[in-house]
Short mmCIF file of C-alpha atoms in Angstrom, two decimals:
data_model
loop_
_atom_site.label_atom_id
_atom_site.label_comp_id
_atom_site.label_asym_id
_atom_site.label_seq_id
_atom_site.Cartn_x
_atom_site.Cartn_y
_atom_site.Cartn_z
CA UNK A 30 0.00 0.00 0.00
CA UNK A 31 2.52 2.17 0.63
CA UNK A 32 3.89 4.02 -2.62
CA UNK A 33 6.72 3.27 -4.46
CA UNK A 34 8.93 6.45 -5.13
CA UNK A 35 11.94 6.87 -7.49
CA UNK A 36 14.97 7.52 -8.06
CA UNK A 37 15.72 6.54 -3.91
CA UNK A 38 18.51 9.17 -4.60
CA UNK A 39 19.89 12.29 -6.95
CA UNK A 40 22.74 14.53 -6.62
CA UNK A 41 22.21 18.31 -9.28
CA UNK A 42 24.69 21.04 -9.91
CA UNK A 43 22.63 24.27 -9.23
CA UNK A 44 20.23 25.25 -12.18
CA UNK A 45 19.80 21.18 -13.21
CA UNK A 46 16.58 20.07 -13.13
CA UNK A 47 15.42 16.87 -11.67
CA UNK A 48 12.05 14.59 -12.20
CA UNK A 49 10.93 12.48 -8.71
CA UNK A 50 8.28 9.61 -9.74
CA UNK A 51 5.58 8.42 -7.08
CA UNK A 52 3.29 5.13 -7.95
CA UNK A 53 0.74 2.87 -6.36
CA UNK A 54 -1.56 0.14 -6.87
CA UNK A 55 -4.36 1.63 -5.40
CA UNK A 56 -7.23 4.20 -6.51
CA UNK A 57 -6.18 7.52 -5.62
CA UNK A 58 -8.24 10.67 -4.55
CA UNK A 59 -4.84 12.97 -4.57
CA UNK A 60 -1.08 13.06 -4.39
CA UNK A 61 0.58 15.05 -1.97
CA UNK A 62 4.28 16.36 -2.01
CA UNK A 63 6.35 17.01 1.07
CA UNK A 64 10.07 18.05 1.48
CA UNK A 65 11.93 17.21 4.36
CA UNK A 66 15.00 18.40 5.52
CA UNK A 67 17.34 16.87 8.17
CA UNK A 68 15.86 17.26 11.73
CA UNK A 69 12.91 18.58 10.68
CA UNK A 70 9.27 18.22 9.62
CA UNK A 71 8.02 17.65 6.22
CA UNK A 72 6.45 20.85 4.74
CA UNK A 73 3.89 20.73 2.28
CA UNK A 74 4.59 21.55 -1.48
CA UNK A 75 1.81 20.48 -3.19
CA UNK A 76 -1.14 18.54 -3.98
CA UNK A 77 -2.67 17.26 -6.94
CA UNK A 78 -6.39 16.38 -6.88
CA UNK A 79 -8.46 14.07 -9.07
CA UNK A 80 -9.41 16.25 -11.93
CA UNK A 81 -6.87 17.92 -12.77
CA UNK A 82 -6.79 20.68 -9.85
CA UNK A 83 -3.60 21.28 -8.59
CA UNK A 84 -2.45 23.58 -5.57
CA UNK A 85 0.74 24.27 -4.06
CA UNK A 86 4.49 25.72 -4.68
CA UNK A 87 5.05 28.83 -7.34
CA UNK A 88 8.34 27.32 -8.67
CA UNK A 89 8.06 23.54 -7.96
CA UNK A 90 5.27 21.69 -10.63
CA UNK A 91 3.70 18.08 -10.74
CA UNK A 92 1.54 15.57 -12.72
CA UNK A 93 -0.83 13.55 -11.55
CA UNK A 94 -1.92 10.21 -14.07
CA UNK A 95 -5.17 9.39 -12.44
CA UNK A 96 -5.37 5.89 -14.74
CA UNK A 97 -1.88 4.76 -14.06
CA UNK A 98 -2.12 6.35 -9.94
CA UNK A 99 1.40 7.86 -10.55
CA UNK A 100 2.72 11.38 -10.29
CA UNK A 101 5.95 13.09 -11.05
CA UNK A 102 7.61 16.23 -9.34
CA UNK A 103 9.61 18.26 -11.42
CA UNK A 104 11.81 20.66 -10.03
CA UNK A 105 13.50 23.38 -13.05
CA UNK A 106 16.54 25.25 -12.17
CA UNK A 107 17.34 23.86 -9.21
CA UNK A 108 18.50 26.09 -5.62
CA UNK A 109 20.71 24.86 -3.02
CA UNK A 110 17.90 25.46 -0.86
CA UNK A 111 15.77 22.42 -2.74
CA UNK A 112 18.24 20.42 -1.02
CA UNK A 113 16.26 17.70 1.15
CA UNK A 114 14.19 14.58 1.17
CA UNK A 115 10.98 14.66 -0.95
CA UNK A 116 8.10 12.19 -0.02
CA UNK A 117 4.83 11.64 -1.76
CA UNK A 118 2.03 11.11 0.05
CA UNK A 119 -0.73 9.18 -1.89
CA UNK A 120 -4.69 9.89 0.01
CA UNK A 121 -6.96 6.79 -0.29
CA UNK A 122 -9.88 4.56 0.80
CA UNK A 123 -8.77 3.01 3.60
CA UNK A 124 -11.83 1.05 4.51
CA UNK A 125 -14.69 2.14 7.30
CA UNK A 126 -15.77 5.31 5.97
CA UNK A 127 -12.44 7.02 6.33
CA UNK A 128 -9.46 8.11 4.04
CA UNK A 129 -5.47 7.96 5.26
CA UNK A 130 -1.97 9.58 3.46
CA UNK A 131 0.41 6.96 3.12
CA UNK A 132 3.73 8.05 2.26
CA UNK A 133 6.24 6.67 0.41
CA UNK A 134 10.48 5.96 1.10
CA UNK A 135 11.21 9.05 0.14
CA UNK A 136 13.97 10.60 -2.70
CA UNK A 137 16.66 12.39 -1.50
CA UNK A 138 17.82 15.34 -3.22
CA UNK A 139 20.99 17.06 -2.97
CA UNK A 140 21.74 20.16 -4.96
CA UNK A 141 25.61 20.87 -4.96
CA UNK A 142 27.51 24.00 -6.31
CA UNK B 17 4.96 28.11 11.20
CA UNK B 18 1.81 25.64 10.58
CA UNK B 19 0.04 26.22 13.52
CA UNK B 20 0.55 22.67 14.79
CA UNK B 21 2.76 22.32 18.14
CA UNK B 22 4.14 19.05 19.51
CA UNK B 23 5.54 18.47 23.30
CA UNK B 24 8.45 17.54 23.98
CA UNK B 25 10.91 18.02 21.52
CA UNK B 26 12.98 15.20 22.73
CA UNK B 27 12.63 12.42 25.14
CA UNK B 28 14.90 9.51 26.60
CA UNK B 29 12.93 6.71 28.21
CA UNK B 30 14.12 2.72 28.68
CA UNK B 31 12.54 -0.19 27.80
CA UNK B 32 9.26 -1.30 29.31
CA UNK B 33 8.24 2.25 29.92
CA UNK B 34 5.21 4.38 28.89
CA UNK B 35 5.22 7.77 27.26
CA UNK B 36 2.69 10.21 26.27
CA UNK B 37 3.31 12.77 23.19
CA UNK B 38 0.94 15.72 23.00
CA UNK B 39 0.58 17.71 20.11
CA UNK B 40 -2.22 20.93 19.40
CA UNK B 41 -3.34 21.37 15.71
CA UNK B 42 -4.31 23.86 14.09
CA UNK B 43 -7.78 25.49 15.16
CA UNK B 44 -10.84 23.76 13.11
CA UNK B 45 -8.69 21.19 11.87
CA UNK B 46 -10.89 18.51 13.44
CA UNK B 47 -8.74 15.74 11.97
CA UNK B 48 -5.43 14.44 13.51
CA UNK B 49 -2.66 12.20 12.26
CA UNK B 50 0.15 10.27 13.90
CA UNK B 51 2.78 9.29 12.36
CA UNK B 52 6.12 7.14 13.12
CA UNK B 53 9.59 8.24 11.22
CA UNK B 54 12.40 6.00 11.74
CA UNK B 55 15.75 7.45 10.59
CA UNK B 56 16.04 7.31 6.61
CA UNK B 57 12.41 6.30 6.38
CA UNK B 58 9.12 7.93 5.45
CA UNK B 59 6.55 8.72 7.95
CA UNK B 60 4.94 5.70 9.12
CA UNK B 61 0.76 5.92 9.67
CA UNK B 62 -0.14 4.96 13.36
CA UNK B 63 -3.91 6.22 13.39
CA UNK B 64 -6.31 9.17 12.71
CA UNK B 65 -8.56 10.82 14.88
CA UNK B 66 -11.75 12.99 13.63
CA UNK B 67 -13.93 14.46 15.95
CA UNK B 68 -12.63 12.32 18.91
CA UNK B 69 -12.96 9.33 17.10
CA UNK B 70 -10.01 7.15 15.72
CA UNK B 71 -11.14 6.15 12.00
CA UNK B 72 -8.40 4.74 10.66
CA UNK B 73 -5.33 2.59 11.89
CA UNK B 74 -1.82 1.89 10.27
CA UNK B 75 -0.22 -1.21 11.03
CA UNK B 76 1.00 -0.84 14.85
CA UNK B 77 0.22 -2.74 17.95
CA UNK B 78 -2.33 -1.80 20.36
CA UNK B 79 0.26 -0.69 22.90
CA UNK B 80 0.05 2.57 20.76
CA UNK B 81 -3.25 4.01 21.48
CA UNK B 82 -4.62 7.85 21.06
CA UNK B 83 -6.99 10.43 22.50
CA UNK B 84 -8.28 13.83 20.77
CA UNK B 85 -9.99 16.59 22.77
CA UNK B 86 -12.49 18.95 21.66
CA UNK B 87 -9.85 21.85 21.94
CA UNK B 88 -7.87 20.66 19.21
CA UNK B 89 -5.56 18.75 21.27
CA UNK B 90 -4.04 15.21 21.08
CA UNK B 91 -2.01 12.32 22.62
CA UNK B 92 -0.27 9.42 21.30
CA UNK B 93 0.49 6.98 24.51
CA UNK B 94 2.81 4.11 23.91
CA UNK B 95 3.12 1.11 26.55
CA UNK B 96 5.93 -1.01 27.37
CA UNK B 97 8.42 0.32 24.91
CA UNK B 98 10.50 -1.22 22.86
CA UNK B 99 14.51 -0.05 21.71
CA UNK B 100 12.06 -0.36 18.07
CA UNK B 101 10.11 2.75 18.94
CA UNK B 102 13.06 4.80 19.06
CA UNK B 103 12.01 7.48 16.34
CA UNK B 104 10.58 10.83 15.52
CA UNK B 105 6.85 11.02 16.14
CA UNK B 106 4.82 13.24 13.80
CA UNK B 107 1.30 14.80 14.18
CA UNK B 108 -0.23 16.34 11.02
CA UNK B 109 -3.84 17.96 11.51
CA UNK B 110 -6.25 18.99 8.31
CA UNK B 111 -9.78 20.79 7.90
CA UNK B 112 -12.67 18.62 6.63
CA UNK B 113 -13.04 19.07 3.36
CA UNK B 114 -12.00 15.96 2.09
CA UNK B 115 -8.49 17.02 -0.38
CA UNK B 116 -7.50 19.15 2.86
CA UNK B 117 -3.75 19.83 2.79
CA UNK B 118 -2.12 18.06 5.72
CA UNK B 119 0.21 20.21 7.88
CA UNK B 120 3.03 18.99 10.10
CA UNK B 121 4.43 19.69 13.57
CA UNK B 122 7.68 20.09 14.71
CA UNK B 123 7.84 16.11 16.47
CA UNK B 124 9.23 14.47 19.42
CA UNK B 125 12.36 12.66 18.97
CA UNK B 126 11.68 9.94 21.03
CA UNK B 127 15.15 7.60 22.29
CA UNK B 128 14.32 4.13 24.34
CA UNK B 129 17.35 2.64 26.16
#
């Protein structure tokens, strides 16, 4: 259940851009991206609902396949400061009436001079 | 600064001990999320709480159990602790409308010798 992100790790020279791939096997209502950086809490980026509606970061975009239940992150021009761990967080059925956010391993990202 | 607050930051218990985390979400977020993060891993689903009421579980033992207030607050009590449950514990509250985005708090780095 829990999705399957890749690549597990990338290393960019400032202004590269990078592509971070999120998939599972079940239905999903929405995709939700999180960056983490060491010792601290994941803060939201964005999320992608079913339909096409998206919401989130000015300079950071994403897809969201609805039939294949993948998404991608693509980060353009990278900063040093997009240096961190990225998770996707896929929001589904979960059974009994309620929904849950399941993230995935994560992808970590290190932007370099 | 999400609005959510955790207490403590850090804690240092042995094995066979209890704990209680507390966290505060954000006001009118009415749903709560706990989450385990072992080192190099994603956040791990433990349960959610709506309105008091847990409606959804991850895959953790009954020794971690929950409670949610009607003033926004929250625990996450763990019995008999294990070295295992040495991690950083995450709460995340959201509104109601179902796509909600889900905000993070700080932790507690919780250490079982």
């Amino acid at each position: 259940q829990q999705p399957v992100q890749s690549p597990q790790a990338v290393i960019l020279r400032e202004g590269e851009d990078a592509v971070i791939n999120c998939s599972s096997s079940k239905a999903l209502y929405s995709v939700h991206w999180y960056r983490q950086k060491h010792g601290e809490a994941p803060v939201f980026l964005m999320i992608l609902l079913k339909g096409g509606e998206q919401k989130g970061h000015e300079k950071i975009s994403a897809s969201f396949n609805e039939k294949k239940q993948q998404s991608s992150l693509y980060l353009t021009a990278s900063q040093l400061s997009y240096s961190g761990t990225y998770f996707c967080g896929t929001y589904a059925y979960s059974g009994a009436g309620s929904y849950q956010l399941t993230f995935g391993k994560g992808t970590k990202l290190s932007v370099i001079p | 600064e999400t609005g959510v607050t955790q207490s403590p930051t850090h804690l240092i218990k042995t094995r066979g001990q209890q704990v209680t985390l507390r966290c505060s979400s954000q006001s009118g977020h009415n749903t709560v999320s706990w989450y385990q993060q072992a080192l190099g891993q994603g956040p791990q689903f433990i349960f959610q709480y709506y309105r008091e009421e847990e409606n959804g579980r991850g895959n953790f033992p009954p020794r971690f159990s929950g409670l949610q207030f009607p003033n926004y607050s929250s625990e996450l009590n763990v019995n008999a602790l294990e070295l295992d449950d040495s991690a950083l514990y995450l709460c995340a509250s959201r509104g109601d409308r179902g796509q909600e985005t889900q905000y993070f708090g700080p932790g507690t780095r919780l250490l079982v010798l």
